[in-house]
CSV table of C-alpha atoms and ligand atoms in Angstrom, one decimal:
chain,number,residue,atom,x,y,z
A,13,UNK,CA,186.2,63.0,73.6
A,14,UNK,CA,187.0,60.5,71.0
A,15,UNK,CA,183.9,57.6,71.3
A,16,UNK,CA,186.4,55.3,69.8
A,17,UNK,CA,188.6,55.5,72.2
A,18,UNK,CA,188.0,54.5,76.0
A,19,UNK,CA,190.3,55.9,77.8
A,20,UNK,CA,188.9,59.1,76.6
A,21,UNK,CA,185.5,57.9,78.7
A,22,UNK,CA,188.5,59.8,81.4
A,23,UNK,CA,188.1,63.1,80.5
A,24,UNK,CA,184.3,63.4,81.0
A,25,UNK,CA,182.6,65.3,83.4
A,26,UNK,CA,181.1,63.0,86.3
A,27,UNK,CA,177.9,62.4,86.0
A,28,UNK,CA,176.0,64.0,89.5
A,29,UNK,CA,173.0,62.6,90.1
A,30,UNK,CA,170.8,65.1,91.6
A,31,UNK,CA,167.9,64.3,94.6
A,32,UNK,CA,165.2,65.3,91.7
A,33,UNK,CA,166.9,62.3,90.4
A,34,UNK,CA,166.2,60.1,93.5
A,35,UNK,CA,162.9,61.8,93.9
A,36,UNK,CA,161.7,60.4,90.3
A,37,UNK,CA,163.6,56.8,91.4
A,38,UNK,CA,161.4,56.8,94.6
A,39,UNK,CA,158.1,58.3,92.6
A,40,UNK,CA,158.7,55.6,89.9
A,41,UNK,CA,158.7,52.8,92.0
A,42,UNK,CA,155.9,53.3,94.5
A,43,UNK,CA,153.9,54.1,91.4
A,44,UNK,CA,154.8,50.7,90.2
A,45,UNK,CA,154.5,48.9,93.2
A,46,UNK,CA,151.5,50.6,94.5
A,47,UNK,CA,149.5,48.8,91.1
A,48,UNK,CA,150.8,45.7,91.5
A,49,UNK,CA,149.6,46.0,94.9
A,50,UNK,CA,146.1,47.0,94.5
A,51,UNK,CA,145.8,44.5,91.4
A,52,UNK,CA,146.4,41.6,94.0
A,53,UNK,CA,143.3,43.0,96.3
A,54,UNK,CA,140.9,40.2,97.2
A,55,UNK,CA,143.7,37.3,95.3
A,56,UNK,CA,146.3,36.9,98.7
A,57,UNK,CA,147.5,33.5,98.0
A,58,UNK,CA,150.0,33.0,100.7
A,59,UNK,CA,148.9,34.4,104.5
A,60,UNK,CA,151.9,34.3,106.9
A,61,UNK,CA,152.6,35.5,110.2
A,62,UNK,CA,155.5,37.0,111.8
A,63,UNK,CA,155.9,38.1,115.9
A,64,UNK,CA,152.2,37.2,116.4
A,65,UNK,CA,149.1,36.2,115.3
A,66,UNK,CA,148.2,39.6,114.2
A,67,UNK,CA,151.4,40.3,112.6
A,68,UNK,CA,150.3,39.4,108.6
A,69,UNK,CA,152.7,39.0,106.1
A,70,UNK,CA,151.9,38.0,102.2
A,71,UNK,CA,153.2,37.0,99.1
A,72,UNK,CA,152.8,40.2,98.1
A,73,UNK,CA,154.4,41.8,100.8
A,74,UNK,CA,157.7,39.9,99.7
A,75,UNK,CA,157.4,40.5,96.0
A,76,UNK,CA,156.8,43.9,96.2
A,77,UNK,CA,159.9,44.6,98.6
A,78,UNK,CA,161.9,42.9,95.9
A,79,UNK,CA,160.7,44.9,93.0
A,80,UNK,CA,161.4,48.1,94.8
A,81,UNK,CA,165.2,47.0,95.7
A,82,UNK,CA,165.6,46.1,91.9
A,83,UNK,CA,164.3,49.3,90.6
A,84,UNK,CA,166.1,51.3,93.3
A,85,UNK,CA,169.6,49.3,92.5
A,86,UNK,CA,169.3,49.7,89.0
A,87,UNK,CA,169.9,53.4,88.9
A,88,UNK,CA,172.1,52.9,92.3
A,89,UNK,CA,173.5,49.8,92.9
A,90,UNK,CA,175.6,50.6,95.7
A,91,UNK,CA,173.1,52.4,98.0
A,92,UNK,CA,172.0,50.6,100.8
A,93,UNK,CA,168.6,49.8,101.0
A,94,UNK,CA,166.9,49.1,104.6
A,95,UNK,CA,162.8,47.5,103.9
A,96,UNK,CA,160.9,45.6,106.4
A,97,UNK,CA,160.7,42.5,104.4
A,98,UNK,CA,165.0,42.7,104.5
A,99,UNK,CA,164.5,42.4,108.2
A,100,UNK,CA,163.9,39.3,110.6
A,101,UNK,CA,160.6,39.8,112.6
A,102,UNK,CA,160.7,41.5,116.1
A,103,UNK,CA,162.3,44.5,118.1
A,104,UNK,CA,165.8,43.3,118.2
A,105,UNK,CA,166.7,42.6,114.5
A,106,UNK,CA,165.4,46.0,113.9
A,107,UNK,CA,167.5,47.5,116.2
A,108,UNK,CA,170.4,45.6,115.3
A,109,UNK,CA,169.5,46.8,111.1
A,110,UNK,CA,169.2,50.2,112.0
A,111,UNK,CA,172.6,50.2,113.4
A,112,UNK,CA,174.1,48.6,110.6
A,113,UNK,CA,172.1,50.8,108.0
A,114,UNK,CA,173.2,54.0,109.9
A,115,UNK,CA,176.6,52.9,108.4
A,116,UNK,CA,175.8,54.0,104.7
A,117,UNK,CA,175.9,57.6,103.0
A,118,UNK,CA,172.9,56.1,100.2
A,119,UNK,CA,170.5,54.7,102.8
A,120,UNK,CA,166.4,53.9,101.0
A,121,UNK,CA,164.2,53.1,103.7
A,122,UNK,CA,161.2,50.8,102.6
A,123,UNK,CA,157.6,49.9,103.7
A,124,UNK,CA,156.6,48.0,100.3
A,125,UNK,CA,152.9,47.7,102.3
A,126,UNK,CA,151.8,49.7,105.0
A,127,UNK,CA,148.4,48.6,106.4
A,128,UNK,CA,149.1,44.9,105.5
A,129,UNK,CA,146.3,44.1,107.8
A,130,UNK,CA,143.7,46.2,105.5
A,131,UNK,CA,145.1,45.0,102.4
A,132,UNK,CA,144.1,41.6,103.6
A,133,UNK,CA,140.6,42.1,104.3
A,134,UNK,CA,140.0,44.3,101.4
A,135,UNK,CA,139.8,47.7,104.2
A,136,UNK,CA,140.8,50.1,101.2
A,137,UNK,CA,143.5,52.3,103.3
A,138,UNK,CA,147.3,51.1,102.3
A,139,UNK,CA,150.2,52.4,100.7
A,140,UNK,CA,153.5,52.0,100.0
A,141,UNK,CA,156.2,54.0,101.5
A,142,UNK,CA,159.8,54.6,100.1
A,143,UNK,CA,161.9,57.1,102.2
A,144,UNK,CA,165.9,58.4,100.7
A,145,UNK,CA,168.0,59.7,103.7
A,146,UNK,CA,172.1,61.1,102.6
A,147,UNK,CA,174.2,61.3,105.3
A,148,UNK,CA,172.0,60.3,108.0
A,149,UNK,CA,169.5,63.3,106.7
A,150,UNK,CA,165.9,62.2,105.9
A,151,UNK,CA,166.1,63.9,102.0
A,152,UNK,CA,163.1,62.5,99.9
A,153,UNK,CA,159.9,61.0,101.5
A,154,UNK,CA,157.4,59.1,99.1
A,155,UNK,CA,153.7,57.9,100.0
A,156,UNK,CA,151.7,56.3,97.5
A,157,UNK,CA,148.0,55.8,97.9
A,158,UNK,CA,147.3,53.6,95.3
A,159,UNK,CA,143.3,53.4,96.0
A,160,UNK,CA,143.3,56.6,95.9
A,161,UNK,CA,146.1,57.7,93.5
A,162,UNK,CA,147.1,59.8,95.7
A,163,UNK,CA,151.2,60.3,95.5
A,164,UNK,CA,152.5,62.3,98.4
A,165,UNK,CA,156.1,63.4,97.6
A,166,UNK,CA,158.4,65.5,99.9
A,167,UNK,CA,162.3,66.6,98.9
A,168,UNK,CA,164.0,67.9,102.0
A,169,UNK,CA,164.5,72.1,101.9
A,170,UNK,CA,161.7,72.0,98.6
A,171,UNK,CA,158.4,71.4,100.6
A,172,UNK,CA,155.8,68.9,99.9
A,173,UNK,CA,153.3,67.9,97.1
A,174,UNK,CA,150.4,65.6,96.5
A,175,UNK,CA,150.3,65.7,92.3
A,176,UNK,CA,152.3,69.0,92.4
A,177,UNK,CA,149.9,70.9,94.4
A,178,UNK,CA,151.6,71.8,97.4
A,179,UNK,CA,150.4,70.2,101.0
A,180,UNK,CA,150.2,71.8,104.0
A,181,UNK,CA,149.6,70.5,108.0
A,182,UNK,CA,146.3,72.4,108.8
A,183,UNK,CA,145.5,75.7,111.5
A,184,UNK,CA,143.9,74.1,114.1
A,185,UNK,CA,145.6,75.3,117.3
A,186,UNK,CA,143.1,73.5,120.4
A,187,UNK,CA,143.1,70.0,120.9
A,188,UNK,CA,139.6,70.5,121.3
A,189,UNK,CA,138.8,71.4,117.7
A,190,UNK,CA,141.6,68.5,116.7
A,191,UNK,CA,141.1,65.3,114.5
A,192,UNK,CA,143.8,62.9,115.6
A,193,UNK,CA,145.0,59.6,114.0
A,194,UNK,CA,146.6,57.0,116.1
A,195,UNK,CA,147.7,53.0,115.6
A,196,UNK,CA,148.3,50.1,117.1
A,197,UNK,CA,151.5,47.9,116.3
A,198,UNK,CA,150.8,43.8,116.3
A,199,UNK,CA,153.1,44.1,119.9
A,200,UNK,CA,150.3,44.1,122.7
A,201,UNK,CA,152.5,43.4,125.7
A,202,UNK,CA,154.5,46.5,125.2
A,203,UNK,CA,152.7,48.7,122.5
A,204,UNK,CA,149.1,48.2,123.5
A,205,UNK,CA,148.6,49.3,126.7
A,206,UNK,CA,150.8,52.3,125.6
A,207,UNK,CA,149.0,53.5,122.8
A,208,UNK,CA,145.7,52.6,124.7
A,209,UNK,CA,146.6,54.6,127.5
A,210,UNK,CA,147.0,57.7,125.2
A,211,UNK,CA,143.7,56.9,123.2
A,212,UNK,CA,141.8,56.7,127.1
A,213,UNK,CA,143.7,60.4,128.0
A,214,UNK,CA,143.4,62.0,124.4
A,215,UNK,CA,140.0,61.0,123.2
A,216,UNK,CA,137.8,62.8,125.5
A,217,UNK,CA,139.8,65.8,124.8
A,218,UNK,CA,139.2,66.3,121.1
A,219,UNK,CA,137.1,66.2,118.4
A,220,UNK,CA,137.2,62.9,117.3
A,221,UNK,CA,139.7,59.7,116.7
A,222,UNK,CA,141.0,57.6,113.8
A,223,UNK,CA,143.3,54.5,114.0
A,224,UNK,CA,143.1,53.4,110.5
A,225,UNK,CA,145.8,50.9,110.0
A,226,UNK,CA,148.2,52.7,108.2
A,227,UNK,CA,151.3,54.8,109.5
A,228,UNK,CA,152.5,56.0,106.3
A,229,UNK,CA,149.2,57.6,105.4
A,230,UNK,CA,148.3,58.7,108.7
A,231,UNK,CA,151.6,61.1,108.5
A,232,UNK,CA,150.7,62.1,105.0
A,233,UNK,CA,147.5,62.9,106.2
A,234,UNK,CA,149.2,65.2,109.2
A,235,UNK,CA,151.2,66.7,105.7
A,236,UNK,CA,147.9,66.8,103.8
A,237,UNK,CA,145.8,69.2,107.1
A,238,UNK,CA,143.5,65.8,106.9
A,239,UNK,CA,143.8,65.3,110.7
A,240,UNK,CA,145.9,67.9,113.0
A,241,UNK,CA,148.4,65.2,114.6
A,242,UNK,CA,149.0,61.6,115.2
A,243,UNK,CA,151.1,59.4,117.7
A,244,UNK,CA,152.1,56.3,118.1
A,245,UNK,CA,154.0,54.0,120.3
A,246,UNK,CA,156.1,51.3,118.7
A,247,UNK,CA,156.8,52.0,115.3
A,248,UNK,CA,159.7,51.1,113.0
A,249,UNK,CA,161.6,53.3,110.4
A,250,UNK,CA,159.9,51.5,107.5
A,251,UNK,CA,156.3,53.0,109.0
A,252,UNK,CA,157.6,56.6,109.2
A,253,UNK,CA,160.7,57.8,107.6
A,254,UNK,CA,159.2,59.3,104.5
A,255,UNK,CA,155.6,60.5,106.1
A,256,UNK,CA,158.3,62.3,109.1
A,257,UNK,CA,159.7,64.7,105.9
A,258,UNK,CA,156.3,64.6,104.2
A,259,UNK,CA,154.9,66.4,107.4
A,260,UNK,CA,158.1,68.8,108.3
A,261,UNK,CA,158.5,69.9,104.4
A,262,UNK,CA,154.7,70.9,104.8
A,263,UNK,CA,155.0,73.2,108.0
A,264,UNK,CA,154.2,70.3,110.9
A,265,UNK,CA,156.2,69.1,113.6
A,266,UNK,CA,157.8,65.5,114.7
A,267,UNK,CA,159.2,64.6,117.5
A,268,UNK,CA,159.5,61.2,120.0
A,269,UNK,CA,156.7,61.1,122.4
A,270,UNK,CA,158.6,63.0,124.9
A,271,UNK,CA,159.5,66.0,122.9
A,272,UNK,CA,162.7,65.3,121.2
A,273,UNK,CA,164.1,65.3,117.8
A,274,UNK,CA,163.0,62.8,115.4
A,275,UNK,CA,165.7,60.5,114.2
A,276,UNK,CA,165.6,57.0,112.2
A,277,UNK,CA,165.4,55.1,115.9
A,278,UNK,CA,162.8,56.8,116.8
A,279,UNK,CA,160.6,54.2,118.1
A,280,UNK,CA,157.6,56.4,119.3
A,281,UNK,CA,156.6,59.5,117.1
A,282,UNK,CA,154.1,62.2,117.6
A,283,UNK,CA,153.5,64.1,114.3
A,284,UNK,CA,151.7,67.3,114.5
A,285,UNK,CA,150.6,70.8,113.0
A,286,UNK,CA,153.2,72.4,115.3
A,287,UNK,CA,150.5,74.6,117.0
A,288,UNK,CA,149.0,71.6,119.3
A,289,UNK,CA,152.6,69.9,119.5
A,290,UNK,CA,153.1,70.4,123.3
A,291,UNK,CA,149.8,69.8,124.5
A,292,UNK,CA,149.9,66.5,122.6
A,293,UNK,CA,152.8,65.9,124.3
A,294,UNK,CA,152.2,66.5,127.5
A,295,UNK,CA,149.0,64.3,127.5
A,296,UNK,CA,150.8,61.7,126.1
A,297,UNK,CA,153.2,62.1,129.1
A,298,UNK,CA,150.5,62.7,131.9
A,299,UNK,CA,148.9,59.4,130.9
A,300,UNK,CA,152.3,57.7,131.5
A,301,UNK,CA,151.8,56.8,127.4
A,302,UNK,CA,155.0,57.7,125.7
A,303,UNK,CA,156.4,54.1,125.4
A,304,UNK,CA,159.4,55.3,127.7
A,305,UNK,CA,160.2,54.8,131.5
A,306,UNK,CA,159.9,57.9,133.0
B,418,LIG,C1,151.7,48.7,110.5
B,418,LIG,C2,150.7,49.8,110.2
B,418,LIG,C3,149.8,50.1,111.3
B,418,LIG,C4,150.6,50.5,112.5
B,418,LIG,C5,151.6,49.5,112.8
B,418,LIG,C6,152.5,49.1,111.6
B,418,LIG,P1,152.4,47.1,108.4
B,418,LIG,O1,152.5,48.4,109.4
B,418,LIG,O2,151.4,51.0,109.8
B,418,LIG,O3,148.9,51.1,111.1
B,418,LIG,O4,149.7,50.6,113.6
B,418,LIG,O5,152.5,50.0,113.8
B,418,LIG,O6,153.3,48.0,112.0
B,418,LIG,O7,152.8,45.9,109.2
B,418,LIG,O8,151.1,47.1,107.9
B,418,LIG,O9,153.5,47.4,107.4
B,419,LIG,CA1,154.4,49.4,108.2
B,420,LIG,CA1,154.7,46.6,105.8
């Protein structure tokens, strides 16, 4: 190739990006974000709402989202990139983005914070969540803990890792011997007496219960073999599309509340070791709890 000449720019190979290349993208900017984050602990300036008085929204929130998108377009400016602060409050402009996200080969799927709630009373349990899916396929999943320092980092097909050491949904096979997580969305017309109606049929059946305000880091926890499974009824994509490949790529199992296939709609996930799956299922279902009219 002759530098001085441009045309010659013609004759060079393309330049293939690879998904350890997105991977480091996604690592690079929860990292990022995940300090700015925790640096702004205890300093919220602006307090917001959005469908309800529980539903918090900050400055930082908004700020964050923005840095991700920039750091994300900057290596791939024409990806598509779908984050919770890019969408207008309540269920129907989510539905309505998914649809139009589905649309895009490049699609980033962003919490910037998950567990705003926590972050505004200083509850140290947040994270930020940054999620690649190609072709409609969920193909990188990044959690960062930034309390912690804990990064959680999943590449479809390669497993999952917490700092390089590889993570891995725990042995527990009885719901009786089971730590579950659970949540509960802002929504309490639809969401609460769902998600309360599985905490009344699961909790007596297991070892113990924790709802600790943060999606994204109760899935990696599911990856991590910290609790055996989780559910939740009314969740968006942002909350779970990069702790759904964090738990598959480390041996678990995710589904909808009744059973099925996860997929980016999916409003109501159970995530699980696998091995107590379909009992937490069919609780879930007994208790008339999955979210759906059955
Ligand atoms: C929320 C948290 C919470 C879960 C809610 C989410 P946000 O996300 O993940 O644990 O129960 O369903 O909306 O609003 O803090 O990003
Ligand atoms: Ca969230
Ligand atoms: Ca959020």
């Amino acid at each position: 190739m002759n530098p001085l000449n441009p045309d010659s720019r013609k004759e060079r190979e393309p330049y293939v990006v690879t998904s350890k290349g997105h991977t480091a993208v996604a690592i690079n900017a929860a990292a990022k974000a995940g300090e700015w984050i925790k640096s702004r602990q205890g300093l919220v300036k602006e307090l917001g709402t959005k469908t309800s008085a529980q539903d918090l929204v900050t400055e930082v929130d908004k700020g964050v989202e923005q840095m991700i998108r920039r750091l994300i377009l900057t290596h791939y400016p024409d990806h598509a990139i779908l984050g919770e602060e890019g969408v207008e409050p309540g269920d129907e402009a989510a539905a309505a983005a998914i649809t139009e996200a589905r649309k895009h080969e490049y699609l980033w799927i962003v919490d910037p914070v998950d567990g705003t709630t926590n972050f505004v009373h200083g509850f140290p349990f947040y994270c930020v969540s940054i999620a690649l899916v190609i072709r409609g396929d969920l193909t990188v999943g990044v959690i960062y803990d930034p309390i912690r320092d804990e990064m959680f980092v999943a590449e479809k097909g390669k497993g999952a890792y917490m700092h390089g050491v590889p993570t891995s949904v725990s042995s527990e096979s009885e719901l009786a011997g089971s730590l579950l997580a659970m949540g509960f969305p802002p929504d309490r017309e639809f969401a609460q007496p769902a998600n309360m109606a599985g905490l009344q049929s699961l909790l007596p059946q297991i070892r113990g219960i924790r709802a600790g305000g943060s999606a994204a880091l109760h899935l990696a926890y599911v990856a991590a073999g910290r609790v055996d499974g989780y559910w939740e009824v009314g969740l968006k994509p942002w909350d779970c599309a990069a702790g759904v490949l964090l738990v598959l790529e480390s041996g678990g199992k995710v589904t909808d509340t009744l059973g099925r296939a996860y997929d980016i709609g999916t409003c109501h996930v159970v995530a699980s070791n696998g091995r107590i799956h379909e009992d937490l299922v069919a609780s879930l279902k007994e208790a008339d709890a999955t979210g759906y009219k059955l």
